[in-house]
Tab-separated table of C-alpha atoms in Angstrom:
chain	number	residue	atom	x	y	z
A	10	MET	CA	5.881	28.087	-11.515
A	11	ALA	CA	5.601	24.515	-10.289
A	12	TYR	CA	6.346	23.972	-6.634
A	13	ILE	CA	7.666	20.817	-5.042
A	14	ILE	CA	6.488	19.670	-1.663
A	15	GLU	CA	8.821	16.985	-0.416
A	16	ILE	CA	7.378	14.812	2.281
A	17	TYR	CA	9.335	13.262	4.972
A	18	GLN	CA	8.269	9.879	3.982
A	19	THR	CA	9.422	8.535	7.145
A	20	MET	CA	7.878	5.808	8.937
A	21	TYR	CA	4.687	4.300	9.117
A	22	HIS	CA	4.185	4.200	12.709
A	23	PHE	CA	5.010	7.071	14.901
A	24	VAL	CA	3.727	10.502	15.248
A	25	SER	CA	6.601	12.800	14.576
A	26	LEU	CA	6.438	13.893	11.075
A	27	THR	CA	9.172	16.090	9.893
A	28	CYS	CA	8.600	17.133	6.382
A	29	THR	CA	11.411	18.848	4.645
A	30	THR	CA	12.771	19.141	1.162
A	31	ALA	CA	13.814	15.589	1.002
A	32	THR	CA	12.555	12.432	-0.485
A	33	ASN	CA	12.965	10.121	2.428
A	34	THR	CA	12.839	10.314	6.170
A	35	THR	CA	12.930	7.852	8.964
A	36	VAL	CA	11.557	8.588	12.377
A	37	VAL	CA	13.169	7.271	15.507
A	38	SER	CA	11.360	7.093	18.809
A	39	SER	CA	12.254	9.364	21.649
A	40	PRO	CA	13.041	9.172	25.331
A	41	PRO	CA	10.491	10.688	27.691
A	42	ILE	CA	11.290	14.367	27.102
A	43	PHE	CA	12.579	14.647	23.562
A	44	SER	CA	11.444	13.285	20.250
A	45	PHE	CA	13.950	12.209	17.656
A	46	THR	CA	13.217	12.364	13.996
A	47	THR	CA	15.718	11.374	11.391
A	48	VAL	CA	15.105	13.478	8.389
A	49	ALA	CA	16.625	12.874	5.019
A	50	THR	CA	16.869	16.547	4.402
A	51	ARG	CA	18.375	17.945	1.285
A	52	TYR	CA	18.189	21.660	1.872
A	53	LEU	CA	16.648	23.251	-1.152
A	54	LEU	CA	16.272	26.799	0.036
A	55	ASN	CA	14.957	27.785	-3.363
A	56	SER	CA	11.557	29.355	-2.798
A	57	SER	CA	10.021	27.103	-5.434
A	58	HIS	CA	10.324	24.063	-3.189
A	59	ARG	CA	8.152	22.875	-0.338
A	60	ILE	CA	9.115	20.797	2.678
A	61	PHE	CA	7.395	18.177	4.823
A	62	PHE	CA	8.434	17.906	8.454
A	63	TYR	CA	7.373	14.520	9.715
A	64	LEU	CA	6.229	14.345	13.335
A	65	THR	CA	4.810	10.869	13.755
A	66	SER	CA	7.432	9.851	16.257
A	67	ARG	CA	6.730	12.680	18.654
A	68	GLY	CA	2.983	12.802	18.226
A	69	GLY	CA	2.828	9.056	18.463
A	70	PHE	CA	4.527	9.219	21.806
A	71	PHE	CA	1.354	10.848	23.064
A	72	SER	CA	-0.753	8.181	21.370
A	73	PHE	CA	0.139	5.216	23.529
A	74	TYR	CA	3.005	3.346	21.905
A	75	ASN	CA	3.603	0.046	23.599
A	76	ASP	CA	7.232	0.946	24.360
A	77	PRO	CA	8.124	4.540	23.485
A	78	ARG	CA	11.851	3.870	23.801
A	79	GLN	CA	12.076	0.795	21.611
A	80	LEU	CA	10.329	1.231	18.313
A	81	TYR	CA	11.248	-0.325	15.044
A	82	LEU	CA	11.256	1.262	11.653
A	83	SER	CA	11.127	-1.149	8.756
A	84	SER	CA	12.480	-0.524	5.302
A	85	ALA	CA	9.742	-2.534	3.668
A	86	SER	CA	10.129	-0.371	0.609
A	87	PRO	CA	13.234	1.661	-0.181
A	88	GLU	CA	11.122	4.051	-2.232
A	89	PHE	CA	9.228	5.127	0.858
A	90	PHE	CA	11.545	4.456	3.764
A	91	LEU	CA	15.197	5.072	4.304
A	92	CYS	CA	16.378	2.202	6.436
A	93	SER	CA	15.777	0.299	9.660
A	94	ILE	CA	16.706	1.583	13.091
A	95	ARG	CA	16.132	0.314	16.555
A	96	PHE	CA	16.376	3.163	19.007
A	97	THR	CA	16.813	2.633	22.718
A	98	SER	CA	18.050	4.993	25.399
A	99	ASP	CA	21.505	4.742	23.805
A	100	HIS	CA	21.654	8.107	22.040
A	101	SER	CA	24.882	7.140	20.274
A	102	VAL	CA	22.683	5.752	17.497
A	103	ALA	CA	22.903	9.240	16.045
A	104	LYS	CA	26.573	8.943	15.153
A	105	SER	CA	26.271	5.768	13.110
A	106	TYR	CA	23.059	6.290	11.184
A	107	VAL	CA	23.659	6.296	7.430
A	108	ASP	CA	21.552	4.975	4.584
A	109	GLU	CA	23.602	1.995	3.474
A	110	GLU	CA	22.062	1.925	-0.002
A	111	THR	CA	22.724	5.526	-0.984
A	112	GLY	CA	25.320	6.638	1.541
A	113	TYR	CA	23.100	9.573	2.374
A	114	VAL	CA	23.417	11.006	5.873
A	115	PRO	CA	20.062	12.280	7.185
A	116	VAL	CA	19.372	15.105	9.562
A	117	ILE	CA	18.438	13.953	13.049
A	118	CYS	CA	16.211	16.405	14.876
A	119	VAL	CA	15.480	16.817	18.583
A	120	ILE	CA	12.691	19.005	19.916
A	121	ALA	CA	13.441	21.033	23.044
A	122	ARG	CA	12.064	23.857	25.139
A	123	CYS	CA	13.867	27.194	25.300
A	124	LYS	CA	15.747	26.086	28.384
A	125	HIS	CA	19.501	25.670	28.564
A	126	GLU	CA	19.217	22.296	30.297
A	127	ASP	CA	17.025	20.973	27.487
A	128	ILE	CA	19.410	22.272	24.851
A	129	GLU	CA	22.382	20.679	26.603
A	130	ALA	CA	20.538	17.357	26.777
A	131	ALA	CA	19.705	17.636	23.087
A	132	TRP	CA	23.349	18.252	22.211
A	133	GLU	CA	24.444	15.274	24.290
A	134	ALA	CA	22.043	13.149	22.287
A	135	LEU	CA	23.135	14.513	18.909
A	136	LYS	CA	26.726	15.672	19.266
A	137	TYR	CA	28.030	12.701	17.260
A	138	ALA	CA	25.456	13.051	14.502
A	139	LYS	CA	26.795	14.211	11.170
A	140	ARG	CA	23.802	16.486	10.586
A	141	PRO	CA	22.132	17.426	13.898
A	142	ARG	CA	19.135	19.741	14.179
A	143	ILE	CA	17.418	21.196	17.218
A	144	PHE	CA	13.801	22.327	17.183
A	145	LEU	CA	13.368	25.027	19.836
A	146	PHE	CA	9.866	26.162	20.703
A	147	ILE	CA	8.239	28.663	23.018
A	148	CYS	CA	4.619	29.724	23.508
A	149	THR	CA	3.599	33.064	22.031
A	150	SER	CA	-0.129	33.474	22.759
A	151	ASP	CA	-1.274	35.836	25.497
A	152	ILE	CA	-3.005	33.043	27.400
A	153	HIS	CA	0.093	30.819	27.384
A	154	MET	CA	2.525	33.603	28.232
A	155	LYS	CA	0.351	34.812	31.106
A	156	TYR	CA	-0.750	31.560	32.708
A	157	LYS	CA	1.900	29.028	31.692
A	158	LEU	CA	5.148	30.940	31.329
A	159	LYS	CA	4.154	33.914	33.490
A	160	LYS	CA	6.346	36.051	31.244
A	161	THR	CA	5.927	39.290	29.323
A	162	LYS	CA	6.328	39.465	25.562
A	163	GLU	CA	9.717	41.079	25.971
A	164	GLU	CA	10.858	38.320	28.309
A	165	VAL	CA	9.649	35.634	25.900
A	166	ILE	CA	11.578	37.196	23.023
A	167	GLU	CA	14.704	37.354	25.158
A	168	MET	CA	14.279	33.706	26.191
A	169	ALA	CA	14.053	32.715	22.541
A	170	LYS	CA	17.096	34.746	21.514
A	171	SER	CA	19.145	33.504	24.453
A	172	SER	CA	18.258	29.884	23.688
A	173	ILE	CA	19.148	30.212	20.006
A	174	ARG	CA	22.505	31.775	20.894
A	175	PHE	CA	23.193	29.037	23.416
A	176	ALA	CA	22.281	26.308	20.930
A	177	LYS	CA	24.690	27.796	18.397
A	178	ARG	CA	27.409	28.181	21.011
A	179	ILE	CA	27.378	24.533	22.031
A	180	GLY	CA	27.417	23.261	18.458
A	181	PHE	CA	24.063	23.449	16.627
A	182	SER	CA	24.097	25.159	13.242
A	183	ASP	CA	20.718	23.887	11.987
A	184	ILE	CA	18.088	25.398	14.275
A	185	GLN	CA	14.328	25.361	13.873
A	186	PHE	CA	12.254	27.767	15.951
A	187	GLY	CA	8.564	27.218	16.665
A	188	CYS	CA	5.806	29.442	18.064
A	189	GLU	CA	3.606	27.268	20.258
A	190	ASP	CA	-0.066	28.283	20.131
A	191	GLY	CA	0.846	30.625	17.298
A	192	GLY	CA	-2.676	30.279	15.949
A	193	ARG	CA	-3.988	32.293	18.912
A	194	SER	CA	-1.094	34.762	19.010
A	195	GLU	CA	-1.074	38.394	17.918
A	196	LYS	CA	0.190	38.564	14.351
A	197	ASP	CA	2.481	41.520	14.919
A	198	PHE	CA	4.069	39.810	17.898
A	199	LEU	CA	4.657	36.713	15.770
A	200	CYS	CA	6.345	38.865	13.131
A	201	ASN	CA	8.511	40.376	15.850
A	202	ILE	CA	9.633	37.169	17.552
A	203	MET	CA	10.134	35.280	14.288
A	204	GLY	CA	12.143	38.201	12.932
A	205	GLU	CA	14.355	38.206	16.012
A	206	ALA	CA	14.849	34.439	15.741
A	207	ILE	CA	15.847	34.806	12.099
A	208	LYS	CA	18.364	37.508	13.048
A	209	GLU	CA	19.888	35.065	15.529
A	210	GLY	CA	20.420	32.553	12.738
A	211	VAL	CA	17.605	29.977	12.707
A	212	THR	CA	17.058	28.070	9.474
A	213	THR	CA	13.334	27.291	9.892
A	214	VAL	CA	10.435	29.001	11.674
A	215	THR	CA	7.191	27.226	12.582
A	216	LEU	CA	3.679	28.582	13.043
A	217	ALA	CA	1.769	26.128	15.225
A	218	ASP	CA	-1.998	25.963	15.594
A	219	THR	CA	-1.388	23.992	18.766
A	220	VAL	CA	-4.991	23.760	19.925
A	221	GLY	CA	-6.617	23.451	16.500
A	222	ASN	CA	-8.418	26.747	16.951
A	223	ASN	CA	-8.058	28.211	13.464
A	224	ILE	CA	-10.197	27.837	10.358
A	225	PRO	CA	-8.688	27.609	6.859
A	226	GLN	CA	-9.327	31.154	5.605
A	227	GLU	CA	-8.113	32.649	8.876
A	228	PHE	CA	-5.014	30.464	8.974
A	229	GLY	CA	-4.098	31.137	5.358
A	230	GLU	CA	-4.453	34.874	5.929
A	231	MET	CA	-2.202	34.626	8.985
A	232	VAL	CA	0.488	32.794	7.010
A	233	ALA	CA	0.289	35.372	4.233
A	234	TYR	CA	0.562	38.208	6.768
A	235	LEU	CA	3.628	36.693	8.416
A	236	LYS	CA	5.230	36.045	5.052
A	237	ALA	CA	4.681	39.672	4.074
A	238	ASN	CA	5.690	41.344	7.347
A	239	THR	CA	8.397	39.270	9.025
A	240	PRO	CA	11.937	40.546	8.383
A	241	GLY	CA	14.118	37.919	6.727
A	242	ILE	CA	11.289	35.397	6.286
A	243	ASP	CA	12.281	34.643	2.694
A	244	ASP	CA	15.720	33.508	3.843
A	245	VAL	CA	14.399	30.642	5.957
A	246	VAL	CA	11.911	27.804	5.628
A	247	PHE	CA	8.388	28.670	6.832
A	248	SER	CA	6.744	25.658	8.483
A	249	LEU	CA	3.216	24.772	9.650
A	250	HIS	CA	2.078	22.585	12.532
A	251	CYS	CA	-1.701	22.052	12.725
A	252	HIS	CA	-3.807	20.159	15.247
A	253	ASN	CA	-7.208	18.678	14.526
A	254	ASP	CA	-9.428	19.738	17.429
A	255	LEU	CA	-12.036	21.179	15.034
A	256	GLY	CA	-11.384	18.613	12.319
A	257	LEU	CA	-9.578	21.221	10.209
A	258	ALA	CA	-5.904	20.272	10.510
A	259	THR	CA	-5.541	19.085	6.922
A	260	ALA	CA	-7.598	21.987	5.553
A	261	ASN	CA	-5.551	24.509	7.537
A	262	THR	CA	-2.333	22.910	6.340
A	263	ILE	CA	-3.385	23.123	2.704
A	264	SER	CA	-4.524	26.723	3.221
A	265	GLY	CA	-1.119	27.557	4.669
A	266	VAL	CA	0.644	25.926	1.728
A	267	CYS	CA	-1.440	28.005	-0.669
A	268	ALA	CA	-0.360	31.101	1.278
A	269	GLY	CA	3.316	30.294	0.840
A	270	ALA	CA	4.412	27.935	3.615
A	271	ARG	CA	7.269	25.688	2.523
A	272	GLN	CA	7.196	23.001	5.195
A	273	VAL	CA	4.298	21.093	6.759
A	274	GLU	CA	4.376	18.994	9.896
A	275	VAL	CA	2.135	15.943	9.635
A	276	THR	CA	1.576	12.454	11.025
A	277	ILE	CA	0.582	9.090	9.596
A	278	ASN	CA	-3.171	8.526	10.042
A	279	GLY	CA	-3.337	11.948	11.694
A	280	ILE	CA	-2.493	10.477	15.093
A	281	GLY	CA	-1.332	12.809	17.810
A	282	GLU	CA	-2.250	14.403	21.088
A	283	ARG	CA	-5.963	14.961	21.744
A	284	SER	CA	-7.711	14.907	18.348
A	285	GLY	CA	-4.487	14.421	16.434
A	286	ASN	CA	-2.498	16.323	13.821
A	287	ALA	CA	-2.720	16.988	10.109
A	288	SER	CA	-2.723	13.641	8.321
A	289	LEU	CA	0.215	12.883	6.037
A	290	GLU	CA	-1.826	10.783	3.642
A	291	GLU	CA	-4.566	13.412	3.365
A	292	VAL	CA	-2.134	16.244	2.689
A	293	VAL	CA	-0.167	14.164	0.183
A	294	LEU	CA	-3.244	13.085	-1.778
A	295	ALA	CA	-4.672	16.607	-1.706
A	296	LEU	CA	-1.480	17.830	-3.334
A	297	LYS	CA	-1.456	14.918	-5.761
A	298	CYS	CA	-5.061	15.439	-6.845
A	299	ARG	CA	-5.385	19.220	-6.697
A	300	GLY	CA	-1.939	20.778	-6.417
A	301	ALA	CA	-1.489	21.284	-10.138
A	302	TYR	CA	-4.898	22.932	-10.508
A	303	VAL	CA	-5.501	25.173	-7.523
A	304	MET	CA	-2.171	25.454	-5.693
A	305	ASP	CA	0.140	26.931	-8.311
A	306	GLY	CA	1.501	23.546	-9.281
A	307	VAL	CA	2.479	22.354	-5.806
A	308	TYR	CA	3.186	18.632	-5.720
A	309	THR	CA	5.151	15.970	-3.892
A	310	ARG	CA	7.527	13.276	-5.052
A	311	ILE	CA	6.341	10.826	-2.452
A	312	ASP	CA	5.638	7.371	-3.784
A	313	THR	CA	2.010	7.166	-2.711
A	314	ARG	CA	1.833	3.443	-3.485
A	315	HIS	CA	3.252	2.780	-0.019
A	316	ILE	CA	0.673	4.822	1.883
A	317	MET	CA	-1.729	1.988	2.721
A	318	ALA	CA	1.001	-0.354	3.944
A	319	THR	CA	2.443	2.456	6.035
A	320	SER	CA	-0.932	3.308	7.513
A	321	LYS	CA	-1.585	-0.286	8.483
A	322	MET	CA	1.797	-0.622	10.116
A	323	VAL	CA	1.186	2.486	12.213
A	324	GLN	CA	-2.152	1.062	13.289
A	325	GLU	CA	-0.515	-2.175	14.366
A	326	TYR	CA	2.283	-0.437	16.265
A	327	THR	CA	0.051	2.030	18.069
A	328	GLY	CA	-3.133	0.017	18.481
A	329	LEU	CA	-4.975	3.056	17.107
A	330	TYR	CA	-7.141	1.737	14.284
A	331	VAL	CA	-8.733	4.176	11.864
A	332	GLN	CA	-12.490	4.416	11.409
A	333	PRO	CA	-13.871	2.826	8.200
A	334	HIS	CA	-14.698	6.218	6.695
A	335	LYS	CA	-11.241	7.718	7.359
A	336	PRO	CA	-10.189	9.539	4.165
A	337	ILE	CA	-7.573	7.823	1.986
A	338	VAL	CA	-6.915	4.761	4.180
A	339	GLY	CA	-10.299	3.827	5.691
A	340	ALA	CA	-11.872	0.478	4.788
A	341	ASN	CA	-14.810	2.162	3.041
A	342	CYS	CA	-12.786	4.518	0.839
A	343	PHE	CA	-13.362	2.457	-2.297
A	344	VAL	CA	-16.660	0.801	-1.370
A	345	HIS	CA	-19.679	1.611	-3.550
A	346	GLU	CA	-23.129	0.293	-2.603
A	347	SER	CA	-25.486	2.880	-4.075
A	348	GLY	CA	-26.968	1.705	-7.350
A	349	ILE	CA	-26.316	5.039	-9.045
A	350	HIS	CA	-22.684	5.036	-7.951
A	351	GLN	CA	-22.196	1.406	-8.939
A	352	ASP	CA	-23.574	2.101	-12.386
A	353	GLY	CA	-21.108	4.942	-12.841
A	354	MET	CA	-18.195	2.916	-11.498
A	355	LEU	CA	-18.899	0.045	-13.875
A	356	LYS	CA	-18.967	2.435	-16.813
A	357	TYR	CA	-15.932	4.523	-15.840
A	358	PRO	CA	-14.286	4.381	-12.371
A	359	SER	CA	-13.288	8.047	-12.332
A	360	THR	CA	-16.956	9.006	-12.166
A	361	TYR	CA	-16.854	8.339	-8.424
A	362	GLU	CA	-13.157	7.940	-7.521
A	363	ILE	CA	-10.751	10.882	-7.742
A	364	PHE	CA	-7.781	8.571	-7.231
A	365	SER	CA	-7.482	4.849	-7.732
A	366	PRO	CA	-6.839	2.141	-5.129
A	367	GLU	CA	-3.558	1.407	-6.898
A	368	ASP	CA	-2.435	4.986	-6.218
A	369	ILE	CA	-2.112	4.147	-2.520
A	370	GLY	CA	-0.922	0.569	-2.932
A	371	VAL	CA	-4.223	-1.322	-2.823
A	372	GLU	CA	-4.543	-4.136	-5.337
A	373	LYS	CA	-7.862	-4.009	-7.140
A	374	SER	CA	-9.648	-7.284	-7.853
A	375	GLN	CA	-12.159	-7.850	-10.628
A	376	ASP	CA	-15.098	-6.525	-8.637
A	377	PHE	CA	-13.193	-4.319	-6.220
A	378	GLY	CA	-15.325	-1.733	-4.456
A	379	ILE	CA	-18.697	-2.921	-5.726
A	380	VAL	CA	-20.628	-4.124	-2.689
A	381	LEU	CA	-24.017	-5.700	-3.295
A	382	GLY	CA	-26.694	-4.716	-0.813
A	383	LYS	CA	-30.108	-3.122	-0.500
A	384	LEU	CA	-29.034	0.010	-2.390
A	385	SER	CA	-27.581	-1.865	-5.353
A	386	GLY	CA	-29.238	-1.523	-8.730
A	387	ARG	CA	-29.902	-3.942	-11.564
A	388	HIS	CA	-26.743	-3.026	-13.458
A	389	ALA	CA	-24.406	-3.977	-10.623
A	390	VAL	CA	-26.175	-7.281	-9.893
A	391	LYS	CA	-26.268	-8.284	-13.547
A	392	ASP	CA	-22.611	-7.356	-14.004
A	393	ARG	CA	-21.627	-9.471	-11.010
A	394	LEU	CA	-23.572	-12.456	-12.328
A	395	ARG	CA	-21.832	-12.077	-15.662
A	396	LYS	CA	-18.440	-12.072	-13.949
A	397	LEU	CA	-19.464	-15.256	-12.143
A	398	GLY	CA	-19.958	-16.870	-15.544
A	399	TYR	CA	-23.716	-16.641	-16.029
A	400	GLU	CA	-25.523	-15.601	-19.198
A	401	ILE	CA	-29.022	-14.776	-18.050
A	402	SER	CA	-32.047	-13.769	-20.076
A	403	ASP	CA	-33.864	-10.581	-19.146
A	404	GLU	CA	-36.922	-12.518	-17.999
A	405	LYS	CA	-34.909	-14.788	-15.746
A	406	PHE	CA	-32.890	-11.865	-14.411
A	407	ASN	CA	-36.071	-10.048	-13.406
A	408	ASP	CA	-36.978	-13.024	-11.239
A	409	ILE	CA	-33.481	-13.280	-9.747
A	410	PHE	CA	-33.331	-9.558	-9.026
A	411	SER	CA	-36.725	-9.659	-7.315
A	412	ARG	CA	-35.500	-12.375	-4.947
A	413	PHE	CA	-32.201	-10.513	-4.560
A	414	ARG	CA	-34.141	-7.529	-3.222
A	415	GLU	CA	-35.993	-9.769	-0.781
A	416	LEU	CA	-32.696	-11.175	0.442
A	417	THR	CA	-31.272	-7.710	1.115
A	418	LYS	CA	-33.977	-7.236	3.724
A	419	GLN	CA	-32.408	-10.060	5.712
A	420	LYS	CA	-28.678	-9.447	5.336
A	421	LYS	CA	-26.553	-6.379	4.737
A	422	ARG	CA	-24.129	-7.756	2.147
A	423	ILE	CA	-24.953	-10.237	-0.608
A	424	THR	CA	-22.125	-12.630	-1.422
A	425	ASP	CA	-21.210	-14.567	-4.541
A	426	ALA	CA	-22.474	-17.698	-2.805
A	427	ASP	CA	-25.862	-16.050	-2.383
A	428	LEU	CA	-25.998	-15.146	-6.068
A	429	ASN	CA	-25.028	-18.672	-7.080
A	430	ALA	CA	-27.848	-20.030	-4.933
A	431	LEU	CA	-30.368	-17.600	-6.378
A	432	VAL	CA	-29.456	-18.675	-9.897
A	433	ALA	CA	-29.213	-22.398	-9.198
A	434	TYR	CA	-32.424	-22.939	-7.305
A	435	GLY	CA	-34.648	-20.174	-8.587
A	436	ASP	CA	-38.159	-20.406	-7.198
A	437	LYS	CA	-37.514	-23.861	-5.728
A	438	ILE	CA	-36.458	-22.139	-2.540
A	439	SER	CA	-37.814	-19.148	-0.747
A	440	SER	CA	-35.697	-16.187	0.183
A	441	GLU	CA	-36.021	-17.234	3.826
A	442	LYS	CA	-33.823	-20.231	3.063
A	443	LEU	CA	-31.072	-17.891	1.994
A	444	THR	CA	-30.522	-16.487	5.450
A	445	CYS	CA	-26.991	-17.012	6.592
A	446	ASN	CA	-24.601	-16.895	9.466
A	447	GLY	CA	-22.184	-13.995	9.244
A	448	ASN	CA	-21.553	-12.984	5.666
A	449	SER	CA	-21.713	-16.260	3.721
A	450	SER	CA	-24.686	-18.262	2.532
A	451	SER	CA	-25.601	-21.522	4.225
A	452	LEU	CA	-26.898	-23.145	1.061
A	453	VAL	CA	-25.510	-26.174	-0.736
A	454	PRO	CA	-22.309	-25.966	-2.837
A	455	THR	CA	-22.259	-23.747	-5.906
A	456	PRO	CA	-23.606	-25.505	-9.013
A	457	GLN	CA	-21.729	-25.482	-12.300
A	458	ILE	CA	-24.071	-23.449	-14.468
A	459	SER	CA	-22.941	-21.470	-17.475
A	460	SER	CA	-26.257	-20.126	-18.698
A	461	VAL	CA	-29.799	-19.688	-17.505
A	462	VAL	CA	-32.649	-19.080	-19.929
């Protein structure tokens, strides 16, 4: 059976990613304690659906936003974003937020500790919202219960139950319950506390690998165990929240999805506290490329063509720029310099690209991705000369390619201007004269040559 993973395609710039069974989501920034996430949630409690819980707003709060209380969400593309909101300390924004184009009223979610004062503050913030949600969490690992909460397991369960009851009593009907540091918790205790939370009426339960301690096989087995042994688990949404301390957040998330999780909590560019969270773009593309083959048909309806623009906006808002080799959105993702790779790309792009630049909204130029340098082979250089308008004999090309190789010893990237100079002046100049400032040749203007024999 094909599964649908709906991603909270909310925002391109904060770290609170709430992914649920919806097509669109917009994240709103939060005041110091809570994080607000507007989620266009259409509850599809059918087990064949998957959900994305987008956390970029909350996680981003820990990633140095310039002003955590005044963040803007742009609706640059209706297919990816719901609308625009400016959120300040005026929590009444919750009562008026509606997508003007569709009339859809999103869920607005607030995260809170299992403390009555937090829950009351959350209700004050959301009591005018048409679809409010509270995300209650409590730590469940031995180390957290002993040293942070200083509570026994029985006391922690009672705190959770009491908080859920209180949240329902003051007005919340949509309640998500999360197990902080669940990745280091005893599995049977997780089954127990999640089961009790479900009995109290929560709609979603979350397993959090808060410190990024798990590895994919281990995490997938834990999800499968909880799914098989928690009373009432099939009546609620099972969610995942993975951190990236070991570089495994995306892998753990995918492993959890394969084991039956229906909601994943992710962030744009993977930003978040410490080493970050599972990356939205990585999870989405993993599902797009492999979901139909190795994940029982899991997929997402997210319009991936807006991923690059979203990623760049998050970078601008946060000041956290991704490394060039960052999967999906890094500057080098579609750069090919090896001669063997270039040869394959020129013959058939899919030989070395499992998704195209256009899939994530990058326009591809005539020679996109082919970078000429010391590793480039004859095929790539000759193809580039042809695209520049030259028809060159094999003998002449041998000479040009020889001087091309000499030039690569002096500069990392060879530009079109360099190639024009090599063709125009041949052996009248030495390769030393082709040295340049920066990345462009310092030679005379490009000659108008159509063929060289």
